[in-house]
Amino acid sequence: MAFLRTPEGVAMTQTGTPAARADTAVLSYAGLPNEQVSAANGFDYAFRQYGPATRPLILFQHFRGNLDNWDPALLDRLAASRRVIAFDNVGVGGTSGTTPDSVRQMATDALAYLDALGIDEMDLLGFSLGSFVAQEVALVRPWAVRRLVLASSAPQGAWGMHGWAPEVIAAVGSRMGNPAGYLDVFYSSSEASRSAGMASLQRMSSRNEDRDAATSWQTRLAQYDAVCDWGIPNDVLVHRVTSIAIPVFVANGDSDPMILPRYSHLLAGLIPDVRLKIYSDAAHGFLFQHHEEFARDVLNFLSEDP
Amino acid sequence: MAFLRTPEGVAMTQTGTPAARADTAVLSYAGLPNEQVSAANGFDYAFRQYGPATRPLILFQHFRGNLDNWDPALLDRLAASRRVIAFDNVGVGGTSGTTPDSVRQMATDALAYLDALGIDEMDLLGFSLGSFVAQEVALVRPWAVRRLVLASSAPQGAWGMHGWAPEVIAAVGSRMGNPAGYLDVFYSSSEASRSAGMASLQRMSSRNEDRDAATSWQTRLAQYDAVCDWGIPNDVLVHRVTSIAIPVFVANGDSDPMILPRYSHLLAGLIPDVRLKIYSDAAHGFLFQHHEEFARDVLNFLSEDP
């Protein structure tokens, strides 16, 4: 596969933002090369990127997910119009280091990666745990984030989400992989949702070469510590998101058992400039199940007039 | 018009709850007699009631509204299945006294009225300012309230609603009545919404005899003080509604300029057992505009299995 690569691993334009690759229109996420960049914090970050030379859309992955856990069908739709960057944060998958146990540190680590790429103007799409990190990045570096997509998200401190429901962490938190448990959390019990889930899993596994390193047990433990920390009830912290002044798109599945839709409503009630959409007959993996609809909604949101 | 009336002004069943009237099925709200009851606090409350002998649904009226500001089309649909009671709180319309300047006192005054009727098991439907009072009643007397409908509502202390938008209070807060201003706040700018608004106003004015006393300037001033007090931003008070443990139906118009839909989302994110519906192409008066749909939704909600 023809692919331009600078010695730094990132093609740069004159304005300092990474450039589009000549052949990105024909690439699928499933065939992208793994790239790597060394950041000032000493860690080497694994990532994949493609799409035209727009303001980049940075993807923040879910609990225990690596680069291979993004559905190519969704990303290819996004990358048809936007530069899309997926990365492993510190300690996750192909990125060096150990995974920290707080969302705040994950944001710091993500910013070190973005600084290494020279990106200082960006849109963020965070999914689940990744949406917590994306919120944190938007709060810590408000001057650099233009638009924010929060998929299956919740504000820090919201009551009732501490550590997720027991059956949810049992399904996705076991030491060995548990595809049935994954399907139970990411898809509803309807046949339509289940078969969409199977199709999405198939697309994720279609990549045969250069798959990402599996996430470790250390990552699982530290990320779940961070999730539990985020969920400690604190009525005051819930209101942190009221200071996110950029446009935000909040999205969730109507029967997500991991992060309930109520928290999307809560975000929509707190964030000043917000759009909310709840996708029907869908659970945690609504964005993969409804990949066409969600990609269209995200692209429309990103191209809205300010 | 034939109408049974006990000397106490309230027909009582053996269980102590007011009974249905024999002819309620044929009555319209527009033709109900004004009733009156004296409460232990020394005030005489004006009210109207009809419908079968179910658990009563108590209606809490909006800013400056009296008994004539409920749309008969909505109430008749509700009263086909439920005992419906509309009342003027202390100082409002035909009820004696002066209007207090806090929601908390309005709840106390409402409870005195309900105690005078001997009602100790009820559903509440609060609209706008009335929804604040209904929340307060549900919080102060949780053991007596079974189900709660909050129409155009917001939790106390929510950021950004302090005193409403200037154009809203200008439209509905003037000393003289301002039908054009009322239409601007209660209905959207679409022709469908406007003509629904005109039709609703016509139904409200169809009553020729025994109209309620107009609300006074004192009521306007005190109620607006209470509205501003309710809207003083306080991130901690916002969470009071998390302790409402009963089923709650939150409803609003999608373009309500007085109490923005964001606060319905906020309520839906905070109240544990909640349903949310946002009615399309509708503003503050969504419940009158969509009276059939809203009545059906309310009745379905009230008859849901616990």
Coordinates of C-alpha atoms in Angstrom, one line a residue:
Chain A
M1 CA 0.0 0.0 0.0
A2 CA 1.5 3.3 -1.0
F3 CA 1.7 5.7 1.9
L4 CA 3.8 8.8 2.3
R5 CA 5.7 9.1 5.5
T6 CA 8.0 11.8 6.7
P7 CA 11.1 10.8 8.9
E8 CA 9.1 12.2 11.8
G9 CA 6.2 9.9 11.1
V10 CA 4.0 12.9 10.5
A11 CA 3.6 14.9 7.3
M12 CA 3.5 18.6 8.2
T13 CA 2.1 21.5 6.3
Q14 CA 3.5 24.9 6.4
T15 CA 1.0 25.9 9.1
G16 CA 2.2 23.3 11.4
T17 CA -0.7 20.9 11.1
P18 CA -0.3 17.5 9.6
A19 CA -1.1 17.2 6.0
A20 CA -3.5 14.9 4.1
R21 CA -2.0 12.0 2.3
A22 CA -2.5 11.8 -1.4
D23 CA -4.2 8.5 -1.3
T24 CA -6.3 8.7 1.8
A25 CA -9.5 8.6 -0.1
V26 CA -9.0 5.0 -1.0
L27 CA -7.7 3.8 2.4
S28 CA -9.7 1.9 4.9
Y29 CA -8.9 2.1 8.6
A30 CA -8.4 -1.6 8.5
G31 CA -5.4 -1.2 6.2
L32 CA -3.7 1.9 7.8
P33 CA -0.1 1.4 8.9
N34 CA 0.7 1.7 12.6
E35 CA 2.6 4.9 13.2
Q36 CA 4.6 5.9 16.2
V37 CA 5.8 9.2 17.7
S38 CA 8.0 10.0 20.7
A39 CA 6.7 12.6 23.0
A40 CA 8.4 14.9 25.4
N41 CA 7.3 12.8 28.3
G42 CA 9.5 10.0 27.1
F43 CA 6.7 7.7 25.8
D44 CA 6.3 6.3 22.3
Y45 CA 2.7 6.6 21.1
A46 CA 1.2 4.2 18.6
F47 CA -1.4 5.7 16.3
R48 CA -3.2 5.6 13.0
Q49 CA -4.3 8.5 10.9
Y50 CA -5.9 9.3 7.6
G51 CA -8.3 11.6 5.8
P52 CA -8.0 15.0 4.2
A53 CA -6.1 18.0 5.7
T54 CA -8.8 19.4 7.9
R55 CA -8.6 20.2 11.5
P56 CA -7.9 16.8 13.0
L57 CA -10.6 14.8 14.8
I58 CA -8.8 13.0 17.7
L59 CA -10.5 9.7 18.9
F60 CA -10.3 8.7 22.5
Q61 CA -10.9 5.0 23.0
H62 CA -13.0 3.0 25.5
F63 CA -12.1 0.9 28.5
R64 CA -9.5 -1.8 27.5
G65 CA -9.8 -0.8 23.8
N66 CA -6.8 -0.4 21.5
L67 CA -6.4 0.8 17.9
D68 CA -8.2 -2.3 16.6
N69 CA -11.3 -1.7 18.6
W70 CA -12.5 1.2 16.4
D71 CA -15.0 0.0 13.8
P72 CA -13.5 0.7 10.3
A73 CA -17.0 1.4 8.9
L74 CA -17.4 4.3 11.3
L75 CA -13.9 5.7 10.9
D76 CA -13.9 5.4 7.1
R77 CA -17.1 7.5 6.9
L78 CA -15.5 10.1 9.2
A79 CA -12.2 10.1 7.3
A80 CA -13.9 10.7 4.0
S81 CA -14.4 14.3 5.2
R82 CA -12.1 14.8 8.1
R83 CA -8.6 14.0 9.2
V84 CA -9.0 11.3 11.7
I85 CA -6.5 10.2 14.3
A86 CA -6.8 7.2 16.6
F87 CA -4.1 6.7 19.2
D88 CA -3.2 4.5 22.2
N89 CA -2.7 6.5 25.3
V90 CA 0.2 5.8 27.7
G91 CA 0.4 2.1 28.6
V92 CA -2.4 1.1 26.2
G93 CA -1.8 -1.4 23.4
G94 CA 1.2 -0.4 21.3
T95 CA 2.1 2.7 23.3
S96 CA 4.9 2.5 25.9
G97 CA 4.6 3.1 29.6
T98 CA 2.1 2.0 32.2
T99 CA -1.5 3.1 32.2
P100 CA -2.2 5.7 34.9
D101 CA -5.2 5.3 37.3
S102 CA -6.8 8.8 36.8
V103 CA -8.6 10.5 34.0
R104 CA -6.7 13.6 34.8
Q105 CA -3.3 11.9 34.1
M106 CA -4.8 10.3 31.0
A107 CA -5.5 13.8 29.7
T108 CA -2.0 15.0 30.5
D109 CA -0.7 12.0 28.6
A110 CA -3.0 12.6 25.6
L111 CA -1.8 16.3 25.5
A112 CA 1.8 15.1 25.4
Y113 CA 1.0 13.0 22.4
L114 CA -0.9 15.9 20.7
D115 CA 2.0 18.2 21.4
A116 CA 4.4 15.7 19.8
L117 CA 2.3 15.8 16.7
G118 CA 2.3 19.6 16.8
I119 CA -1.5 19.8 16.9
D120 CA -2.8 22.9 18.6
E121 CA -6.3 23.1 17.1
M122 CA -8.5 20.0 17.1
D123 CA -11.9 18.4 17.5
L124 CA -12.3 15.5 20.0
L125 CA -14.5 12.4 19.9
G126 CA -14.4 10.5 23.1
F127 CA -16.1 7.2 23.6
S128 CA -16.9 5.9 27.2
L129 CA -13.8 6.2 29.3
G130 CA -12.3 8.1 26.3
S131 CA -15.1 10.6 26.6
F132 CA -14.1 11.3 30.2
V133 CA -10.5 11.9 29.0
A134 CA -11.8 14.1 26.1
Q135 CA -13.8 16.2 28.6
E136 CA -10.7 16.6 30.7
V137 CA -8.6 17.7 27.7
A138 CA -11.4 20.2 26.8
L139 CA -11.3 21.6 30.3
V140 CA -7.5 21.6 30.7
R141 CA -6.8 23.1 27.3
P142 CA -9.9 25.0 26.2
W143 CA -8.0 27.2 23.8
A144 CA -7.1 24.3 21.6
V145 CA -10.3 22.3 21.4
R146 CA -12.9 23.5 18.8
R147 CA -15.6 20.9 19.0
L148 CA -16.3 18.0 21.3
V149 CA -18.2 14.7 20.6
L150 CA -19.1 12.8 23.8
A151 CA -20.3 9.2 23.0
S152 CA -21.7 7.3 26.0
S153 CA -20.4 9.8 28.5
A154 CA -21.1 11.2 31.9
P155 CA -19.9 14.1 34.0
Q156 CA -17.4 13.4 36.8
G157 CA -19.2 12.8 40.1
A158 CA -22.6 12.0 38.8
W159 CA -24.6 10.0 41.2
G160 CA -25.3 6.3 40.5
M161 CA -22.5 5.4 38.2
H162 CA -19.7 4.5 40.6
G163 CA -17.9 1.5 39.2
W164 CA -20.7 0.6 36.7
A165 CA -23.3 -2.1 37.4
P166 CA -21.9 -5.4 38.7
E167 CA -23.0 -7.4 35.6
V168 CA -21.4 -4.8 33.3
I169 CA -17.9 -4.9 34.8
A170 CA -18.3 -8.7 35.1
A171 CA -19.0 -8.8 31.4
V172 CA -16.2 -6.6 30.2
G173 CA -13.7 -6.8 33.1
S174 CA -12.7 -10.4 33.1
R175 CA -9.0 -11.4 32.8
M176 CA -9.6 -13.3 29.6
G177 CA -11.5 -11.7 26.7
N178 CA -15.2 -12.4 26.7
P179 CA -16.9 -11.7 23.3
A180 CA -20.3 -12.7 24.6
G181 CA -19.9 -10.2 27.5
Y182 CA -18.8 -7.5 25.1
L183 CA -21.9 -8.1 23.0
D184 CA -24.1 -7.9 26.0
V185 CA -22.8 -4.5 27.0
F186 CA -22.3 -3.0 23.6
Y187 CA -25.5 -4.2 21.9
S188 CA -29.1 -4.5 22.9
S189 CA -31.0 -7.8 23.1
S190 CA -32.8 -7.2 19.8
E191 CA -31.8 -9.4 16.8
A192 CA -31.1 -6.2 14.8
S193 CA -28.6 -4.9 17.4
R194 CA -27.0 -8.3 17.9
S195 CA -26.3 -8.9 14.2
A196 CA -25.0 -5.3 13.9
G197 CA -22.7 -6.2 16.7
M198 CA -21.5 -9.3 15.0
A199 CA -20.9 -7.4 11.8
S200 CA -18.9 -4.7 13.6
L201 CA -16.8 -7.3 15.4
Q202 CA -16.1 -8.9 12.0
R203 CA -15.0 -5.5 10.6
M204 CA -12.7 -4.9 13.5
S205 CA -11.1 -8.3 13.1
S206 CA -10.7 -8.0 9.3
R207 CA -7.2 -6.6 9.7
N208 CA -4.8 -9.5 9.5
E209 CA -1.4 -7.8 9.6
D210 CA 0.1 -5.4 12.1
R211 CA -2.7 -5.6 14.6
D212 CA -2.2 -3.5 17.7
A213 CA -0.7 -5.0 20.8
A214 CA -3.4 -6.3 23.1
T215 CA -4.2 -4.2 26.2
S216 CA -2.7 -5.6 29.4
W217 CA -4.1 -6.6 32.7
Q218 CA -2.3 -3.5 34.2
T219 CA -4.2 -1.3 31.8
R220 CA -7.5 -3.0 32.8
L221 CA -6.8 -2.5 36.5
A222 CA -5.6 1.1 36.2
Q223 CA -8.4 2.1 33.8
Y224 CA -11.1 0.7 36.0
D225 CA -9.5 2.5 39.0
A226 CA -9.9 5.7 36.9
V227 CA -13.5 4.8 36.0
C228 CA -14.3 4.3 39.7
D229 CA -12.5 7.4 40.7
W230 CA -14.5 9.4 38.1
G231 CA -17.8 7.9 39.5
I232 CA -17.3 8.8 43.1
P233 CA -20.5 10.9 43.7
N234 CA -19.7 14.5 44.0
D235 CA -22.6 16.9 43.3
V236 CA -20.2 19.9 42.9
L237 CA -17.8 18.2 40.4
V238 CA -20.8 17.4 38.2
H239 CA -21.0 21.0 37.3
R240 CA -17.4 21.2 35.9
V241 CA -18.8 20.7 32.4
T242 CA -20.8 23.9 32.6
S243 CA -17.5 25.6 31.8
I244 CA -17.1 23.8 28.5
A245 CA -17.9 26.7 26.2
I246 CA -17.4 25.1 22.8
P247 CA -20.1 23.3 20.8
V248 CA -20.6 19.8 22.1
F249 CA -22.5 16.8 20.6
V250 CA -23.7 14.3 23.3
A251 CA -24.7 10.9 22.0
N252 CA -25.7 7.6 23.5
G253 CA -27.7 4.4 22.9
D254 CA -31.1 4.3 24.4
S255 CA -30.4 1.0 26.4
D256 CA -26.7 1.5 27.2
P257 CA -26.2 -0.6 30.4
M258 CA -22.7 0.7 31.1
I259 CA -23.2 4.5 31.0
L260 CA -26.9 5.1 31.2
P261 CA -28.6 7.6 28.9
R262 CA -29.6 9.6 31.9
Y263 CA -26.0 10.9 32.1
S264 CA -26.3 12.1 28.5
H265 CA -29.4 14.1 29.5
L266 CA -27.5 15.4 32.5
L267 CA -24.6 16.6 30.3
A268 CA -27.2 18.1 27.9
G269 CA -28.7 20.0 30.9
L270 CA -25.3 21.3 32.0
I271 CA -23.2 22.0 28.9
P272 CA -24.2 25.4 27.6
D273 CA -23.8 24.8 23.8
V274 CA -25.0 21.3 23.3
R275 CA -26.9 18.9 21.0
L276 CA -28.1 15.6 22.3
K277 CA -29.1 12.5 20.4
I278 CA -30.2 9.1 21.8
Y279 CA -29.9 6.3 19.2
S280 CA -32.7 3.8 19.3
D281 CA -32.5 0.1 20.1
A282 CA -28.8 0.5 20.9
A283 CA -26.5 0.1 23.8
H284 CA -22.9 1.0 24.5
G285 CA -21.8 0.3 21.0
F286 CA -24.5 2.6 19.4
L287 CA -21.8 4.4 17.4
F288 CA -20.7 1.1 15.7
Q289 CA -24.3 -0.2 15.3
H290 CA -25.5 3.0 13.8
H291 CA -22.2 3.9 12.2
E292 CA -23.7 5.6 9.1
E293 CA -26.2 7.7 11.0
F294 CA -23.7 8.6 13.7
A295 CA -20.9 9.5 11.2
R296 CA -23.4 11.7 9.4
D297 CA -24.5 13.3 12.7
V298 CA -20.9 13.9 13.7
L299 CA -19.8 15.3 10.3
N300 CA -22.9 17.6 10.3
F301 CA -22.0 18.8 13.8
L302 CA -18.4 19.4 13.0
S303 CA -19.3 21.5 9.9
E304 CA -22.0 23.5 11.6
D305 CA -21.5 27.2 11.3
P306 CA -20.1 28.6 14.6
Chain B
M1 CA -76.2 22.6 35.8
A2 CA -76.8 19.8 38.1
F3 CA -73.9 19.4 40.6
L4 CA -73.8 17.5 43.9
R5 CA -72.3 19.6 46.7
T6 CA -71.9 18.7 50.3
P7 CA -72.1 21.4 52.9
E8 CA -68.3 21.2 53.2
G9 CA -68.0 21.9 49.5
V10 CA -66.4 18.4 48.9
A11 CA -68.2 15.1 48.4
M12 CA -66.4 12.6 50.6
T13 CA -66.2 8.8 50.1
Q14 CA -66.0 6.4 53.0
T15 CA -62.2 6.3 52.7
G16 CA -61.9 10.0 53.1
T17 CA -61.1 10.9 49.5
P18 CA -63.5 13.0 47.5
A19 CA -66.0 11.1 45.4
A20 CA -66.8 11.4 41.7
R21 CA -69.8 13.3 40.7
A22 CA -72.6 11.5 38.9
D23 CA -72.5 13.7 35.9
T24 CA -68.8 14.4 35.5
A25 CA -68.5 12.6 32.3
V26 CA -70.6 15.2 30.5
L27 CA -69.0 18.2 32.1
S28 CA -66.4 20.4 30.5
Y29 CA -63.9 22.4 32.5
A30 CA -65.3 25.5 31.0
G31 CA -68.6 24.9 32.7
L32 CA -67.5 23.7 36.1
P33 CA -68.7 25.7 39.1
N34 CA -66.2 27.6 41.2
E35 CA -65.9 25.8 44.6
Q36 CA -64.4 27.1 47.7
V37 CA -62.9 25.6 50.8
S38 CA -61.5 27.1 54.0
A39 CA -58.2 25.8 55.2
A40 CA -56.6 25.7 58.7
N41 CA -54.3 28.6 57.7
G42 CA -57.4 30.8 57.6
F43 CA -57.5 31.2 53.8
D44 CA -60.4 30.4 51.5
Y45 CA -59.2 28.6 48.4
A46 CA -61.0 28.8 45.0
F47 CA -61.0 25.6 43.0
R48 CA -62.7 23.5 40.3
Q49 CA -62.8 19.7 40.2
Y50 CA -64.3 16.9 38.1
G51 CA -63.7 13.5 36.8
P52 CA -64.1 9.9 38.2
A53 CA -63.2 8.9 41.8
T54 CA -59.6 8.1 41.1
R55 CA -56.6 9.3 43.1
P56 CA -56.8 13.0 42.4
L57 CA -54.5 14.8 40.0
I58 CA -53.7 18.2 41.4
L59 CA -52.8 21.0 38.9
F60 CA -50.3 23.7 39.8
Q61 CA -50.7 26.8 37.6
H62 CA -48.1 29.0 35.9
F63 CA -47.0 32.5 36.6
R64 CA -49.9 34.9 36.9
G65 CA -52.4 32.2 35.9
N66 CA -55.7 31.6 37.6
L67 CA -58.4 28.9 37.2
D68 CA -59.3 30.3 33.7
N69 CA -55.8 29.8 32.3
W70 CA -56.1 26.0 32.1
D71 CA -57.1 24.9 28.6
P72 CA -60.4 23.0 28.9
A73 CA -59.4 20.8 26.0
L74 CA -56.5 19.4 28.0
L75 CA -58.3 19.1 31.3
D76 CA -61.4 17.5 29.8
R77 CA -59.2 14.7 28.3
L78 CA -57.5 14.2 31.7
A79 CA -60.8 14.3 33.6
A80 CA -62.2 11.6 31.3
S81 CA -60.0 9.2 33.2
R82 CA -58.8 10.9 36.4
R83 CA -60.2 13.1 39.1
V84 CA -58.7 16.5 38.2
I85 CA -58.5 19.4 40.6
A86 CA -57.4 22.9 39.7
F87 CA -57.0 25.5 42.4
D88 CA -55.8 29.0 43.1
N89 CA -53.0 29.2 45.6
V90 CA -53.0 31.8 48.4
G91 CA -53.4 35.3 47.0
V92 CA -54.0 34.1 43.5
G93 CA -57.3 34.8 41.6
G94 CA -60.3 33.8 43.7
T95 CA -58.3 32.6 46.8
S96 CA -57.9 35.0 49.7
G97 CA -54.7 36.3 51.2
T98 CA -51.6 37.7 49.6
T99 CA -49.2 35.7 47.3
P100 CA -46.0 34.8 49.1
D101 CA -42.6 35.4 47.4
S102 CA -41.1 32.0 47.8
V103 CA -41.8 28.6 46.2
R104 CA -41.3 27.0 49.6
Q105 CA -44.2 29.0 51.1
M106 CA -46.3 28.3 48.0
A107 CA -45.9 24.6 48.8
T108 CA -46.9 25.1 52.4
D109 CA -50.0 27.0 51.2
A110 CA -50.8 24.2 48.7
L111 CA -50.5 21.6 51.4
A112 CA -52.9 23.5 53.6
Y113 CA -55.4 23.5 50.8
L114 CA -55.0 19.7 50.2
D115 CA -55.3 19.1 53.9
A116 CA -58.6 21.0 53.9
L117 CA -59.8 18.7 51.1
G118 CA -58.6 15.7 53.2
I119 CA -56.4 14.5 50.3
D120 CA -53.4 12.5 51.5
E121 CA -52.7 10.5 48.3
M122 CA -52.3 12.3 45.1
D123 CA -50.6 12.9 41.7
L124 CA -49.3 16.3 40.8
L125 CA -49.1 18.1 37.5
G126 CA -47.1 21.3 37.8
F127 CA -46.7 23.8 34.9
S128 CA -43.9 26.3 34.9
L129 CA -43.9 28.1 38.3
G130 CA -46.4 25.5 39.3
S131 CA -43.9 22.8 38.5
F132 CA -41.5 24.4 41.0
V133 CA -44.2 24.3 43.7
A134 CA -45.1 20.7 42.7
Q135 CA -41.4 19.7 43.1
E136 CA -41.4 21.3 46.5
V137 CA -44.6 19.5 47.6
A138 CA -43.1 16.2 46.4
L139 CA -40.0 16.9 48.5
V140 CA -41.8 18.2 51.6
R141 CA -44.4 15.5 51.7
P142 CA -43.0 12.5 49.8
W143 CA -45.3 10.0 51.5
A144 CA -48.4 11.6 50.0
V145 CA -47.3 12.1 46.4
R146 CA -47.5 9.0 44.1
R147 CA -46.6 10.5 40.7
L148 CA -45.4 13.8 39.5
V149 CA -45.7 15.5 36.1
L150 CA -43.3 18.4 35.5
A151 CA -44.3 20.6 32.5
S152 CA -41.7 23.3 31.5
S153 CA -39.8 22.8 34.7
A154 CA -36.3 23.2 36.1
P155 CA -34.5 22.3 39.3
Q156 CA -33.9 25.0 41.8
G157 CA -30.5 26.7 41.4
A158 CA -29.9 25.6 37.8
W159 CA -27.5 27.9 36.1
G160 CA -28.7 30.4 33.5
M161 CA -32.4 30.7 34.3
H162 CA -32.2 33.5 36.9
G163 CA -35.2 35.7 36.2
W164 CA -35.8 34.4 32.7
A165 CA -34.7 36.1 29.5
P166 CA -35.4 39.9 29.4
E167 CA -37.7 39.6 26.4
V168 CA -39.7 36.8 28.2
I169 CA -40.4 38.7 31.4
A170 CA -41.1 41.8 29.3
A171 CA -43.7 39.8 27.3
V172 CA -45.5 38.2 30.2
G173 CA -44.7 40.6 33.1
S174 CA -46.3 43.8 32.1
R175 CA -48.9 45.5 34.3
M176 CA -51.6 45.2 31.6
G177 CA -52.4 42.0 29.9
N178 CA -50.4 41.4 26.7
P179 CA -52.0 38.6 24.6
A180 CA -49.3 39.1 21.9
G181 CA -46.6 38.7 24.4
Y182 CA -48.3 35.6 25.9
L183 CA -48.4 34.1 22.4
D184 CA -44.8 34.9 21.8
V185 CA -43.7 33.0 24.9
F186 CA -46.3 30.1 24.9
Y187 CA -46.2 29.3 21.2
S188 CA -43.5 29.0 18.6
S189 CA -43.2 31.2 15.5
S190 CA -44.7 28.6 13.2
E191 CA -48.2 29.1 11.8
A192 CA -49.3 25.7 13.2
S193 CA -48.2 26.7 16.7
R194 CA -49.7 30.2 16.5
S195 CA -53.0 29.0 15.4
A196 CA -53.0 26.3 18.1
G197 CA -52.3 29.1 20.5
M198 CA -55.2 31.2 19.2
A199 CA -57.5 28.1 19.5
S200 CA -56.4 27.5 23.1
L201 CA -57.0 31.1 24.1
Q202 CA -60.4 30.9 22.6
R203 CA -61.2 27.8 24.6
M204 CA -60.0 29.5 27.8
S205 CA -62.2 32.5 27.1
S206 CA -65.3 30.4 26.2
R207 CA -66.5 30.5 29.8
N208 CA -68.9 33.4 30.1
E209 CA -70.1 33.1 33.7
D210 CA -68.3 32.9 37.0
R211 CA -64.9 33.5 35.6
D212 CA -62.2 33.5 38.2
A213 CA -60.9 36.8 39.7
A214 CA -58.0 38.2 37.7
T215 CA -54.6 37.8 39.3
S216 CA -53.3 41.0 40.9
W217 CA -50.2 43.0 40.5
Q218 CA -49.2 41.9 44.0
T219 CA -49.4 38.3 42.8
R220 CA -47.3 39.2 39.7
L221 CA -44.6 40.9 41.9
A222 CA -44.4 38.1 44.5
Q223 CA -44.5 35.3 42.0
Y224 CA -41.7 36.8 40.0
D225 CA -39.7 37.3 43.2
A226 CA -40.2 33.6 43.8
V227 CA -39.1 32.7 40.3
C228 CA -36.0 34.8 40.6
D229 CA -35.2 33.3 44.0
W230 CA -35.6 29.8 42.5
G231 CA -33.2 30.7 39.7
I232 CA -30.3 31.9 41.9
P233 CA -27.5 29.7 40.7
N234 CA -26.6 27.1 43.2
D235 CA -25.0 23.9 42.0
V236 CA -25.7 22.1 45.2
L237 CA -29.4 22.8 45.3
V238 CA -29.7 21.5 41.7
H239 CA -29.3 18.0 43.2
R240 CA -32.3 18.2 45.5
V241 CA -34.4 16.5 42.9
T242 CA -32.3 13.4 43.1
S243 CA -34.2 12.5 46.2
I244 CA -37.6 12.5 44.4
A245 CA -38.1 8.7 44.5
I246 CA -41.5 8.5 42.8
P247 CA -42.0 8.1 39.0
V248 CA -41.7 11.5 37.3
F249 CA -42.7 12.6 33.8
V250 CA -40.8 15.6 32.6
A251 CA -42.2 17.4 29.5
N252 CA -41.4 20.5 27.6
G253 CA -41.7 22.2 24.2
D254 CA -38.6 22.1 22.0
S255 CA -38.5 25.9 21.7
D256 CA -39.7 27.1 25.0
P257 CA -38.1 30.5 25.6
M258 CA -39.2 30.8 29.2
I259 CA -37.8 27.6 30.7
L260 CA -35.4 26.1 28.2
P261 CA -35.6 22.4 27.3
R262 CA -32.1 22.0 28.7
Y263 CA -33.5 22.1 32.2
S264 CA -35.9 19.2 31.3
H265 CA -32.8 17.3 30.3
L266 CA -31.1 18.3 33.5
L267 CA -34.1 17.0 35.5
A268 CA -34.0 13.8 33.5
G269 CA -30.4 13.4 34.3
L270 CA -31.0 13.9 38.0
I271 CA -34.3 12.3 38.9
P272 CA -33.9 8.6 39.4
D273 CA -37.2 7.3 38.0
V274 CA -38.0 9.6 35.1
R275 CA -39.4 9.8 31.6
L276 CA -38.7 12.7 29.4
K277 CA -40.6 14.0 26.3
I278 CA -39.8 17.1 24.3
Y279 CA -42.7 18.1 22.1
S280 CA -41.9 19.4 18.7
D281 CA -42.5 22.9 17.3
A282 CA -43.8 24.0 20.6
A283 CA -42.9 26.6 23.3
H284 CA -44.0 27.2 26.8
G285 CA -47.6 26.3 26.0
F286 CA -46.7 22.9 24.5
L287 CA -49.3 21.2 26.8
F288 CA -52.1 23.3 25.4
Q289 CA -50.8 23.1 21.8
H290 CA -50.4 19.3 21.9
H291 CA -53.3 18.8 24.4
E292 CA -54.4 15.5 22.9
E293 CA -50.9 14.0 22.8
F294 CA -49.9 15.4 26.2
A295 CA -53.1 14.2 27.9
R296 CA -52.5 10.7 26.4
D297 CA -48.9 10.7 27.6
V298 CA -49.9 11.9 31.1
L299 CA -52.7 9.3 31.4
N300 CA -50.4 6.5 30.2
F301 CA -47.8 7.7 32.7
L302 CA -50.3 7.8 35.6
S303 CA -51.5 4.3 34.8
E304 CA -48.1 2.7 34.3
D305 CA -47.5 -0.3 36.5
P306 CA -45.4 0.7 39.5

